[in-house]
C-alpha cells in the first residue's frame, strides 16, 4: 500500500500537495526551456528542434547543452555565441543538475506526511540497508525547504529565459531559401 494511503495521519496536507505542485510546474518549465536553449545553441528553428528534444530526458538535454557549449568554444571560437554567454549557460546548467536530483525524488519516491511541517519519501529500494544506494533511498523535506526549492527553480526559469532571448534565433520563415539559396 502506498505510504500516504496507510492512514489519515500519513496523508499529505493540501499545503504539501501545493508545494509539490509548484515544483512540478517549474520543472516542466525548465525542461521545456532546456529544449529551447539547445535549439538556439544548435542554430535550429525551435519547432524543428523539438522533433529531437521531445524524446530526450532533462538529463540528456543538459548533456547535449554541455556538448554544444564545448563546440561553440572549440570549433567556433565563440564567434556565434560569446564566451560570456557560454559561461553563463554552463553556470545555469550546473544549477539545474543539483535541482534535478531533488526533482527526481518527487517524481519517483512514495511520499508520506511525517507531520504537518514535514514530508518523508522513499523509493523502497531493494538490497541491504547500508551504502550509498541505501542512503539515497529516502529523504525528508519541510514545507519551508519545499518553498526554497520552488524559489530556486523559479529563478532558474527566469535565467534560462533571459539566456535564450540573448542567443541568435534561426527563424522558420525563409528557412527553405536559406538552405536551398532559392
GROMACS .gro file of N, CA and C in nm:
model
  546
    1UNK      N    1   0.085  -0.118   0.000
    1UNK     CA    2   0.000   0.000   0.000
    1UNK      C    3   0.090   0.124   0.000
    2UNK      N    4   0.058   0.225  -0.083
    2UNK     CA    5   0.136   0.349  -0.081
    2UNK      C    6   0.134   0.411   0.058
    3UNK      N    7   0.245   0.475   0.092
    3UNK     CA    8   0.260   0.531   0.227
    3UNK      C    9   0.148   0.626   0.266
    4UNK      N   10   0.115   0.718   0.177
    4UNK     CA   11   0.017   0.821   0.216
    4UNK      C   12  -0.126   0.768   0.219
    5UNK      N   13  -0.147   0.643   0.179
    5UNK     CA   14  -0.280   0.583   0.186
    5UNK      C   15  -0.295   0.494   0.310
    6UNK      N   16  -0.189   0.484   0.388
    6UNK     CA   17  -0.191   0.390   0.501
    6UNK      C   18  -0.277   0.438   0.618
    7UNK      N   19  -0.286   0.569   0.638
    7UNK     CA   20  -0.374   0.622   0.742
    7UNK      C   21  -0.400   0.770   0.714
    8UNK      N   22  -0.501   0.823   0.781
    8UNK     CA   23  -0.533   0.965   0.763
    8UNK      C   24  -0.419   1.054   0.810
    9UNK      N   25  -0.335   1.003   0.900
    9UNK     CA   26  -0.225   1.082   0.953
    9UNK      C   27  -0.102   1.080   0.860
   10UNK      N   28  -0.102   0.987   0.766
   10UNK     CA   29   0.007   0.978   0.670
   10UNK      C   30  -0.022   1.059   0.543
   11UNK      N   31  -0.149   1.091   0.521
   11UNK     CA   32  -0.189   1.167   0.401
   11UNK      C   33  -0.125   1.305   0.401
   12UNK      N   34  -0.069   1.344   0.288
   12UNK     CA   35  -0.010   1.476   0.277
   12UNK      C   36  -0.118   1.583   0.292
   13UNK      N   37  -0.081   1.696   0.347
   13UNK     CA   38  -0.175   1.807   0.361
   13UNK      C   39  -0.189   1.880   0.228
   14UNK      N   40  -0.289   1.965   0.218
   14UNK     CA   41  -0.305   2.047   0.098
   14UNK      C   42  -0.182   2.135   0.077
   15UNK      N   43  -0.123   2.181   0.185
   15UNK     CA   44  -0.002   2.264   0.175
   15UNK      C   45   0.114   2.183   0.114
   16UNK      N   46   0.127   2.056   0.153
   16UNK     CA   47   0.230   1.970   0.096
   16UNK      C   48   0.206   1.951  -0.054
   17UNK      N   49   0.082   1.917  -0.089
   17UNK     CA   50   0.049   1.895  -0.230
   17UNK      C   51   0.071   2.022  -0.314
   18UNK      N   52   0.035   2.135  -0.257
   18UNK     CA   53   0.054   2.262  -0.328
   18UNK      C   54   0.203   2.288  -0.352
   19UNK      N   55   0.286   2.263  -0.252
   19UNK     CA   56   0.431   2.285  -0.266
   19UNK      C   57   0.490   2.193  -0.372
   20UNK      N   58   0.449   2.067  -0.371
   20UNK     CA   59   0.497   1.971  -0.472
   20UNK      C   60   0.448   2.012  -0.611
   21UNK      N   61   0.325   2.058  -0.620
   21UNK     CA   62   0.271   2.103  -0.748
   21UNK      C   63   0.350   2.220  -0.806
   22UNK      N   64   0.386   2.315  -0.722
   22UNK     CA   65   0.465   2.430  -0.768
   22UNK      C   66   0.599   2.384  -0.824
   23UNK      N   67   0.661   2.290  -0.755
   23UNK     CA   68   0.790   2.237  -0.801
   23UNK      C   69   0.774   2.166  -0.936
   24UNK      N   70   0.668   2.091  -0.949
   24UNK     CA   71   0.644   2.017  -1.072
   24UNK      C   72   0.624   2.110  -1.191
   25UNK      N   73   0.547   2.216  -1.170
   25UNK     CA   74   0.524   2.314  -1.277
   25UNK      C   75   0.654   2.380  -1.318
   26UNK      N   76   0.735   2.422  -1.222
   26UNK     CA   77   0.861   2.489  -1.256
   26UNK      C   78   0.957   2.392  -1.326
   27UNK      N   79   0.957   2.266  -1.284
   27UNK     CA   80   1.044   2.170  -1.352
   27UNK      C   81   1.000   2.150  -1.497
   28UNK      N   82   0.871   2.148  -1.522
   28UNK     CA   83   0.822   2.138  -1.660
   28UNK      C   84   0.871   2.258  -1.742
   29UNK      N   85   0.866   2.375  -1.682
   29UNK     CA   86   0.918   2.495  -1.749
   29UNK      C   87   1.067   2.480  -1.779
   30UNK      N   88   1.142   2.430  -1.683
   30UNK     CA   89   1.287   2.412  -1.701
   30UNK      C   90   1.314   2.316  -1.816
   31UNK      N   91   1.246   2.202  -1.819
   31UNK     CA   92   1.270   2.106  -1.927
   31UNK      C   93   1.235   2.163  -2.063
   32UNK      N   94   1.124   2.235  -2.072
   32UNK     CA   95   1.087   2.299  -2.198
   32UNK      C   96   1.196   2.398  -2.241
   33UNK      N   97   1.239   2.482  -2.148
   33UNK     CA   98   1.339   2.583  -2.181
   33UNK      C   99   1.475   2.522  -2.213
   34UNK      N  100   1.508   2.408  -2.155
   34UNK     CA  101   1.632   2.339  -2.193
   34UNK      C  102   1.627   2.301  -2.341
   35UNK      N  103   1.511   2.258  -2.388
   35UNK     CA  104   1.496   2.226  -2.530
   35UNK      C  105   1.510   2.350  -2.617
   36UNK      N  106   1.452   2.460  -2.573
   36UNK     CA  107   1.464   2.586  -2.647
   36UNK      C  108   1.609   2.633  -2.651
   37UNK      N  109   1.676   2.622  -2.538
   37UNK     CA  110   1.817   2.662  -2.531
   37UNK      C  111   1.901   2.576  -2.625
   38UNK      N  112   1.877   2.447  -2.625
   38UNK     CA  113   1.951   2.359  -2.714
   38UNK      C  114   1.927   2.394  -2.860
   39UNK      N  115   1.803   2.426  -2.895
   39UNK     CA  116   1.775   2.463  -3.035
   39UNK      C  117   1.852   2.587  -3.075
   40UNK      N  118   1.864   2.683  -2.985
   40UNK     CA  119   1.940   2.805  -3.016
   40UNK      C  120   2.089   2.774  -3.031
   41UNK      N  121   2.141   2.691  -2.941
   41UNK     CA  122   2.282   2.657  -2.948
   41UNK      C  123   2.315   2.578  -3.074
   42UNK      N  124   2.218   2.500  -3.123
   42UNK     CA  125   2.239   2.421  -3.244
   42UNK      C  126   2.196   2.496  -3.370
   43UNK      N  127   2.156   2.621  -3.353
   43UNK     CA  128   2.113   2.708  -3.465
   43UNK      C  129   2.008   2.636  -3.548
   44UNK      N  130   1.905   2.590  -3.480
   44UNK     CA  131   1.795   2.516  -3.542
   44UNK      C  132   1.664   2.582  -3.502
   45UNK      N  133   1.569   2.596  -3.595
   45UNK     CA  134   1.439   2.650  -3.556
   45UNK      C  135   1.379   2.568  -3.441
   46UNK      N  136   1.318   2.635  -3.346
   46UNK     CA  137   1.267   2.569  -3.225
   46UNK      C  138   1.171   2.455  -3.255
   47UNK      N  139   1.078   2.476  -3.349
   47UNK     CA  140   0.980   2.372  -3.379
   47UNK      C  141   1.047   2.248  -3.435
   48UNK      N  142   1.142   2.266  -3.525
   48UNK     CA  143   1.216   2.154  -3.583
   48UNK      C  144   1.300   2.084  -3.476
   49UNK      N  145   1.362   2.161  -3.388
   49UNK     CA  146   1.444   2.102  -3.282
   49UNK      C  147   1.362   2.014  -3.188
   50UNK      N  148   1.235   2.047  -3.171
   50UNK     CA  149   1.150   1.966  -3.081
   50UNK      C  150   1.134   1.823  -3.130
   51UNK      N  151   1.149   1.799  -3.260
   51UNK     CA  152   1.140   1.661  -3.309
   51UNK      C  153   1.252   1.577  -3.248
   52UNK      N  154   1.357   1.644  -3.208
   52UNK     CA  155   1.471   1.577  -3.146
   52UNK      C  156   1.462   1.583  -2.994
   53UNK      N  157   1.439   1.702  -2.940
   53UNK     CA  158   1.443   1.721  -2.796
   53UNK      C  159   1.323   1.660  -2.722
   54UNK      N  160   1.210   1.646  -2.790
   54UNK     CA  161   1.092   1.588  -2.724
   54UNK      C  162   1.118   1.446  -2.673
   55UNK      N  163   1.215   1.378  -2.732
   55UNK     CA  164   1.244   1.239  -2.693
   55UNK      C  165   1.360   1.230  -2.593
   56UNK      N  166   1.404   1.345  -2.545
   56UNK     CA  167   1.517   1.349  -2.454
   56UNK      C  168   1.471   1.380  -2.312
   57UNK      N  169   1.531   1.314  -2.216
   57UNK     CA  170   1.506   1.348  -2.076
   57UNK      C  171   1.574   1.480  -2.046
   58UNK      N  172   1.542   1.537  -1.932
   58UNK     CA  173   1.609   1.659  -1.890
   58UNK      C  174   1.760   1.641  -1.881
   59UNK      N  175   1.804   1.526  -1.830
   59UNK     CA  176   1.947   1.499  -1.817
   59UNK      C  177   2.014   1.493  -1.954
   60UNK      N  178   1.948   1.431  -2.050
   60UNK     CA  179   2.004   1.422  -2.187
   60UNK      C  180   2.010   1.560  -2.252
   61UNK      N  181   1.909   1.642  -2.227
   61UNK     CA  182   1.911   1.778  -2.281
   61UNK      C  183   2.029   1.855  -2.222
   62UNK      N  184   2.049   1.838  -2.091
   62UNK     CA  185   2.161   1.906  -2.027
   62UNK      C  186   2.295   1.860  -2.084
   63UNK      N  187   2.308   1.731  -2.108
   63UNK     CA  188   2.433   1.680  -2.165
   63UNK      C  189   2.455   1.735  -2.306
   64UNK      N  190   2.349   1.741  -2.385
   64UNK     CA  191   2.360   1.797  -2.521
   64UNK      C  192   2.398   1.945  -2.515
   65UNK      N  193   2.345   2.017  -2.418
   65UNK     CA  194   2.380   2.159  -2.399
   65UNK      C  195   2.528   2.171  -2.363
   66UNK      N  196   2.576   2.084  -2.274
   66UNK     CA  197   2.719   2.085  -2.238
   66UNK      C  198   2.806   2.066  -2.363
   67UNK      N  199   2.768   1.969  -2.445
   67UNK     CA  200   2.845   1.940  -2.566
   67UNK      C  201   2.837   2.056  -2.665
   68UNK      N  202   2.720   2.115  -2.680
   68UNK     CA  203   2.705   2.230  -2.771
   68UNK      C  204   2.791   2.347  -2.723
   69UNK      N  205   2.797   2.369  -2.594
   69UNK     CA  206   2.882   2.476  -2.540
   69UNK      C  207   3.028   2.450  -2.573
   70UNK      N  208   3.070   2.325  -2.561
   70UNK     CA  209   3.209   2.290  -2.594
   70UNK      C  210   3.237   2.310  -2.743
   71UNK      N  211   3.141   2.279  -2.827
   71UNK     CA  212   3.158   2.300  -2.971
   71UNK      C  213   3.170   2.449  -3.001
   72UNK      N  214   3.089   2.530  -2.936
   72UNK     CA  215   3.099   2.675  -2.956
   72UNK      C  216   3.236   2.726  -2.910
   73UNK      N  217   3.290   2.669  -2.807
   73UNK     CA  218   3.423   2.709  -2.760
   73UNK      C  219   3.531   2.659  -2.855
   74UNK      N  220   3.532   2.530  -2.881
   74UNK     CA  221   3.643   2.467  -2.950
   74UNK      C  222   3.639   2.487  -3.102
   75UNK      N  223   3.524   2.460  -3.160
   75UNK     CA  224   3.516   2.463  -3.306
   75UNK      C  225   3.491   2.603  -3.362
   76UNK      N  226   3.402   2.678  -3.296
   76UNK     CA  227   3.363   2.809  -3.348
   76UNK      C  228   3.432   2.925  -3.279
   77UNK      N  229   3.511   2.897  -3.176
   77UNK     CA  230   3.586   3.002  -3.109
   77UNK      C  231   3.500   3.117  -3.059
   78UNK      N  232   3.380   3.084  -3.012
   78UNK     CA  233   3.285   3.184  -2.957
   78UNK      C  234   3.242   3.288  -3.061
   79UNK      N  235   3.247   3.256  -3.190
   79UNK     CA  236   3.206   3.351  -3.293
   79UNK      C  237   3.054   3.360  -3.307
   80UNK      N  238   2.984   3.250  -3.282
   80UNK     CA  239   2.837   3.252  -3.290
   80UNK      C  240   2.774   3.291  -3.157
   81UNK      N  241   2.832   3.241  -3.051
   81UNK     CA  242   2.784   3.269  -2.915
   81UNK      C  243   2.907   3.309  -2.834
   82UNK      N  244   2.898   3.419  -2.762
   82UNK     CA  245   3.013   3.473  -2.691
   82UNK      C  246   3.057   3.383  -2.576
   83UNK      N  247   3.181   3.398  -2.537
   83UNK     CA  248   3.236   3.323  -2.424
   83UNK      C  249   3.157   3.353  -2.297
   84UNK      N  250   3.122   3.478  -2.277
   84UNK     CA  251   3.043   3.517  -2.159
   84UNK      C  252   2.908   3.445  -2.157
   85UNK      N  253   2.842   3.439  -2.273
   85UNK     CA  254   2.712   3.370  -2.280
   85UNK      C  255   2.729   3.221  -2.251
   86UNK      N  256   2.832   3.160  -2.307
   86UNK     CA  257   2.855   3.016  -2.285
   86UNK      C  258   2.882   2.990  -2.137
   87UNK      N  259   2.962   3.072  -2.074
   87UNK     CA  260   2.990   3.054  -1.931
   87UNK      C  261   2.863   3.068  -1.847
   88UNK      N  262   2.778   3.163  -1.882
   88UNK     CA  263   2.652   3.180  -1.810
   88UNK      C  264   2.562   3.058  -1.828
   89UNK      N  265   2.556   3.006  -1.950
   89UNK     CA  266   2.476   2.886  -1.977
   89UNK      C  267   2.530   2.768  -1.895
   90UNK      N  268   2.660   2.754  -1.887
   90UNK     CA  269   2.719   2.644  -1.810
   90UNK      C  270   2.687   2.658  -1.660
   91UNK      N  271   2.687   2.779  -1.609
   91UNK     CA  272   2.653   2.801  -1.468
   91UNK      C  273   2.508   2.760  -1.443
   92UNK      N  274   2.418   2.804  -1.530
   92UNK     CA  275   2.276   2.770  -1.516
   92UNK      C  276   2.258   2.619  -1.524
   93UNK      N  277   2.325   2.557  -1.622
   93UNK     CA  278   2.313   2.412  -1.641
   93UNK      C  279   2.359   2.337  -1.515
   94UNK      N  280   2.465   2.383  -1.452
   94UNK     CA  281   2.511   2.318  -1.329
   94UNK      C  282   2.411   2.336  -1.215
   95UNK      N  283   2.346   2.450  -1.207
   95UNK     CA  284   2.243   2.472  -1.105
   95UNK      C  285   2.126   2.375  -1.126
   96UNK      N  286   2.092   2.353  -1.251
   96UNK     CA  287   1.981   2.263  -1.283
   96UNK      C  288   2.015   2.119  -1.242
   97UNK      N  289   2.140   2.079  -1.261
   97UNK     CA  290   2.181   1.944  -1.224
   97UNK      C  291   2.154   1.918  -1.076
   98UNK      N  292   2.187   2.013  -0.993
   98UNK     CA  293   2.163   1.997  -0.849
   98UNK      C  294   2.013   1.986  -0.821
   99UNK      N  295   1.934   2.069  -0.885
   99UNK     CA  296   1.789   2.066  -0.863
   99UNK      C  297   1.726   1.938  -0.918
  100UNK      N  298   1.783   1.884  -1.026
  100UNK     CA  299   1.724   1.766  -1.090
  100UNK      C  300   1.720   1.647  -0.996
  101UNK      N  301   1.824   1.628  -0.915
  101UNK     CA  302   1.824   1.513  -0.825
  101UNK      C  303   1.711   1.523  -0.723
  102UNK      N  304   1.685   1.643  -0.676
  102UNK     CA  305   1.573   1.662  -0.583
  102UNK      C  306   1.441   1.643  -0.654
  103UNK      N  307   1.428   1.699  -0.774
  103UNK     CA  308   1.304   1.684  -0.853
  103UNK      C  309   1.274   1.536  -0.878
  104UNK      N  310   1.377   1.458  -0.909
  104UNK     CA  311   1.357   1.316  -0.938
  104UNK      C  312   1.300   1.242  -0.819
  105UNK      N  313   1.334   1.286  -0.701
  105UNK     CA  314   1.277   1.223  -0.582
  105UNK      C  315   1.125   1.245  -0.577
  106UNK      N  316   1.080   1.363  -0.615
  106UNK     CA  317   0.936   1.388  -0.615
  106UNK      C  318   0.864   1.304  -0.720
  107UNK      N  319   0.931   1.279  -0.829
  107UNK     CA  320   0.869   1.202  -0.937
  107UNK      C  321   0.870   1.052  -0.909
  108UNK      N  322   0.968   1.003  -0.833
  108UNK     CA  323   0.987   0.859  -0.823
  108UNK      C  324   0.978   0.800  -0.683
  109UNK      N  325   0.969   0.881  -0.581
  109UNK     CA  326   0.957   0.830  -0.445
  109UNK      C  327   0.810   0.823  -0.405
  110UNK      N  328   0.782   0.741  -0.307
  110UNK     CA  329   0.650   0.739  -0.243
  110UNK      C  330   0.659   0.832  -0.121
  111UNK      N  331   0.556   0.914  -0.103
  111UNK     CA  332   0.562   1.019  -0.001
  111UNK      C  333   0.458   1.000   0.107
  112UNK      N  334   0.493   1.044   0.226
  112UNK     CA  335   0.404   1.038   0.341
  112UNK      C  336   0.429   1.162   0.428
  113UNK      N  337   0.332   1.195   0.505
  113UNK     CA  338   0.348   1.308   0.599
  113UNK      C  339   0.415   1.258   0.725
  114UNK      N  340   0.523   1.325   0.763
  114UNK     CA  341   0.584   1.298   0.894
  114UNK      C  342   0.504   1.373   1.000
  115UNK      N  343   0.477   1.501   0.967
  115UNK     CA  344   0.392   1.586   1.049
  115UNK      C  345   0.344   1.698   0.958
  116UNK      N  346   0.273   1.795   1.010
  116UNK     CA  347   0.218   1.900   0.924
  116UNK      C  348   0.325   1.984   0.856
  117UNK      N  349   0.446   1.986   0.912
  117UNK     CA  350   0.554   2.067   0.856
  117UNK      C  351   0.648   1.986   0.767
  118UNK      N  352   0.647   1.853   0.775
  118UNK     CA  353   0.748   1.773   0.705
  118UNK      C  354   0.687   1.653   0.633
  119UNK      N  355   0.745   1.622   0.516
  119UNK     CA  356   0.708   1.501   0.443
  119UNK      C  357   0.830   1.411   0.431
  120UNK      N  358   0.804   1.283   0.414
  120UNK     CA  359   0.908   1.182   0.406
  120UNK      C  360   0.885   1.102   0.277
  121UNK      N  361   0.994   1.076   0.203
  121UNK     CA  362   0.983   0.998   0.080
  121UNK      C  363   1.084   0.886   0.075
  122UNK      N  364   1.046   0.776   0.011
  122UNK     CA  365   1.135   0.662  -0.008
  122UNK      C  366   1.107   0.597  -0.143
  123UNK      N  367   1.210   0.534  -0.200
  123UNK     CA  368   1.189   0.462  -0.325
  123UNK      C  369   1.178   0.312  -0.301
  124UNK      N  370   1.178   0.271  -0.177
  124UNK     CA  371   1.166   0.129  -0.140
  124UNK      C  372   1.269   0.043  -0.213
  125UNK      N  373   1.393   0.091  -0.216
  125UNK     CA  374   1.497   0.017  -0.289
  125UNK      C  375   1.520  -0.118  -0.224
  126UNK      N  376   1.560  -0.213  -0.307
  126UNK     CA  377   1.595  -0.345  -0.257
  126UNK      C  378   1.740  -0.346  -0.213
  127UNK      N  379   1.783  -0.455  -0.160
  127UNK     CA  380   1.922  -0.468  -0.120
  127UNK      C  381   1.939  -0.450   0.029
  128UNK      N  382   2.065  -0.455   0.068
  128UNK     CA  383   2.097  -0.446   0.211
  128UNK      C  384   2.094  -0.301   0.258
  129UNK      N  385   2.059  -0.278   0.383
  129UNK     CA  386   2.044  -0.140   0.434
  129UNK      C  387   2.177  -0.075   0.474
  130UNK      N  388   2.267  -0.062   0.378
  130UNK     CA  389   2.392   0.011   0.402
  130UNK      C  390   2.445   0.059   0.267
  131UNK      N  391   2.538   0.150   0.272
  131UNK     CA  392   2.598   0.200   0.150
  131UNK      C  393   2.523   0.320   0.094
  132UNK      N  394   2.579   0.376  -0.015
  132UNK     CA  395   2.522   0.499  -0.071
  132UNK      C  396   2.386   0.477  -0.135
  133UNK      N  397   2.364   0.359  -0.194
  133UNK     CA  398   2.232   0.331  -0.252
  133UNK      C  399   2.123   0.340  -0.145
  134UNK      N  400   2.151   0.284  -0.029
  134UNK     CA  401   2.054   0.288   0.080
  134UNK      C  402   2.035   0.431   0.130
  135UNK      N  403   2.145   0.507   0.147
  135UNK     CA  404   2.135   0.645   0.196
  135UNK      C  405   2.056   0.734   0.100
  136UNK      N  406   2.059   0.702  -0.029
  136UNK     CA  407   1.987   0.782  -0.128
  136UNK      C  408   1.844   0.735  -0.147
  137UNK      N  409   1.802   0.636  -0.071
  137UNK     CA  410   1.669   0.578  -0.092
  137UNK      C  411   1.560   0.643  -0.009
  138UNK      N  412   1.593   0.743   0.070
  138UNK     CA  413   1.491   0.813   0.150
  138UNK      C  414   1.535   0.956   0.173
  139UNK      N  415   1.437   1.042   0.194
  139UNK     CA  416   1.464   1.184   0.217
  139UNK      C  417   1.343   1.246   0.285
  140UNK      N  418   1.366   1.354   0.356
  140UNK     CA  419   1.253   1.430   0.411
  140UNK      C  420   1.274   1.577   0.380
  141UNK      N  421   1.163   1.649   0.368
  141UNK     CA  422   1.164   1.791   0.339
  141UNK      C  423   1.060   1.860   0.426
  142UNK      N  424   1.095   1.979   0.472
  142UNK     CA  425   0.997   2.061   0.542
  142UNK      C  426   0.925   2.147   0.436
  143UNK      N  427   0.813   2.203   0.475
  143UNK     CA  428   0.740   2.293   0.386
  143UNK      C  429   0.828   2.413   0.350
  144UNK      N  430   0.905   2.459   0.445
  144UNK     CA  431   0.998   2.571   0.421
  144UNK      C  432   1.103   2.533   0.317
  145UNK      N  433   1.158   2.413   0.327
  145UNK     CA  434   1.256   2.366   0.228
  145UNK      C  435   1.193   2.353   0.089
  146UNK      N  436   1.070   2.306   0.085
  146UNK     CA  437   1.000   2.296  -0.044
  146UNK      C  438   0.980   2.434  -0.106
  147UNK      N  439   0.947   2.531  -0.024
  147UNK     CA  440   0.930   2.668  -0.074
  147UNK      C  441   1.062   2.723  -0.127
  148UNK      N  442   1.172   2.693  -0.060
  148UNK     CA  443   1.304   2.737  -0.107
  148UNK      C  444   1.340   2.670  -0.239
  149UNK      N  445   1.311   2.543  -0.250
  149UNK     CA  446   1.337   2.470  -0.374
  149UNK      C  447   1.256   2.533  -0.488
  150UNK      N  448   1.131   2.568  -0.462
  150UNK     CA  449   1.048   2.633  -0.562
  150UNK      C  450   1.109   2.766  -0.605
  151UNK      N  451   1.156   2.846  -0.509
  151UNK     CA  452   1.218   2.975  -0.541
  151UNK      C  453   1.339   2.957  -0.632
  152UNK      N  454   1.422   2.856  -0.603
  152UNK     CA  455   1.539   2.829  -0.687
  152UNK      C  456   1.498   2.789  -0.828
  153UNK      N  457   1.399   2.702  -0.838
  153UNK     CA  458   1.352   2.657  -0.970
  153UNK      C  459   1.292   2.775  -1.047
  154UNK      N  460   1.214   2.857  -0.980
  154UNK     CA  461   1.152   2.974  -1.043
  154UNK      C  462   1.260   3.069  -1.096
  155UNK      N  463   1.363   3.091  -1.015
  155UNK     CA  464   1.472   3.179  -1.056
  155UNK      C  465   1.547   3.123  -1.176
  156UNK      N  466   1.564   2.992  -1.180
  156UNK     CA  467   1.632   2.930  -1.294
  156UNK      C  468   1.550   2.945  -1.422
  157UNK      N  469   1.419   2.938  -1.410
  157UNK     CA  470   1.333   2.961  -1.528
  157UNK      C  471   1.359   3.101  -1.582
  158UNK      N  472   1.368   3.199  -1.494
  158UNK     CA  473   1.397   3.336  -1.539
  158UNK      C  474   1.535   3.346  -1.603
  159UNK      N  475   1.636   3.281  -1.544
  159UNK     CA  476   1.771   3.284  -1.600
  159UNK      C  477   1.775   3.217  -1.738
  160UNK      N  478   1.709   3.103  -1.750
  160UNK     CA  479   1.704   3.034  -1.880
  160UNK      C  480   1.636   3.120  -1.985
  161UNK      N  481   1.525   3.181  -1.948
  161UNK     CA  482   1.450   3.266  -2.041
  161UNK      C  483   1.538   3.380  -2.091
  162UNK      N  484   1.609   3.443  -2.000
  162UNK     CA  485   1.698   3.553  -2.039
  162UNK      C  486   1.812   3.504  -2.129
  163UNK      N  487   1.871   3.391  -2.093
  163UNK     CA  488   1.982   3.338  -2.173
  163UNK      C  489   1.934   3.305  -2.315
  164UNK      N  490   1.817   3.247  -2.327
  164UNK     CA  491   1.762   3.211  -2.459
  164UNK      C  492   1.736   3.337  -2.541
  165UNK      N  493   1.678   3.438  -2.479
  165UNK     CA  494   1.647   3.562  -2.552
  165UNK      C  495   1.772   3.631  -2.604
  166UNK      N  496   1.886   3.607  -2.542
  166UNK     CA  497   2.010   3.671  -2.583
  166UNK      C  498   2.091   3.590  -2.684
  167UNK      N  499   2.038   3.475  -2.726
  167UNK     CA  500   2.106   3.393  -2.825
  167UNK      C  501   2.045   3.415  -2.963
  168UNK      N  502   2.125   3.394  -3.068
  168UNK     CA  503   2.069   3.407  -3.202
  168UNK      C  504   1.960   3.301  -3.225
  169UNK      N  505   1.858   3.342  -3.299
  169UNK     CA  506   1.746   3.251  -3.327
  169UNK      C  507   1.736   3.226  -3.476
  170UNK      N  508   1.725   3.098  -3.512
  170UNK     CA  509   1.702   3.061  -3.651
  170UNK      C  510   1.550   3.058  -3.672
  171UNK      N  511   1.500   3.153  -3.748
  171UNK     CA  512   1.356   3.161  -3.775
  171UNK      C  513   1.316   3.059  -3.881
  172UNK      N  514   1.195   3.006  -3.869
  172UNK     CA  515   1.143   2.915  -3.971
  172UNK      C  516   1.114   2.989  -4.101
  173UNK      N  517   1.066   3.112  -4.087
  173UNK     CA  518   1.032   3.189  -4.206
  173UNK      C  519   1.158   3.210  -4.291
  174UNK      N  520   1.149   3.172  -4.416
  174UNK     CA  521   1.262   3.187  -4.508
  174UNK      C  522   1.366   3.078  -4.496
  175UNK      N  523   1.341   2.977  -4.413
  175UNK     CA  524   1.440   2.870  -4.392
  175UNK      C  525   1.471   2.796  -4.522
  176UNK      N  526   1.369   2.769  -4.600
  176UNK     CA  527   1.391   2.698  -4.727
  176UNK      C  528   1.488   2.775  -4.816
  177UNK      N  529   1.469   2.904  -4.828
  177UNK     CA  530   1.558   2.982  -4.914
  177UNK      C  531   1.699   2.991  -4.855
  178UNK      N  532   1.712   2.986  -4.723
  178UNK     CA  533   1.844   2.988  -4.662
  178UNK      C  534   1.920   2.860  -4.694
  179UNK      N  535   1.849   2.749  -4.701
  179UNK     CA  536   1.912   2.620  -4.724
  179UNK      C  537   1.936   2.595  -4.874
  180UNK      N  538   1.834   2.627  -4.955
  180UNK     CA  539   1.844   2.595  -5.100
  180UNK      C  540   1.899   2.712  -5.181
  181UNK      N  541   1.909   2.828  -5.120
  181UNK     CA  542   1.955   2.950  -5.189
  181UNK      C  543   1.862   2.992  -5.303
  182UNK      N  544   1.736   2.947  -5.298
  182UNK     CA  545   1.636   2.985  -5.399
  182UNK      C  546   1.533   3.076  -5.339
   0.00000   0.00000   0.00000
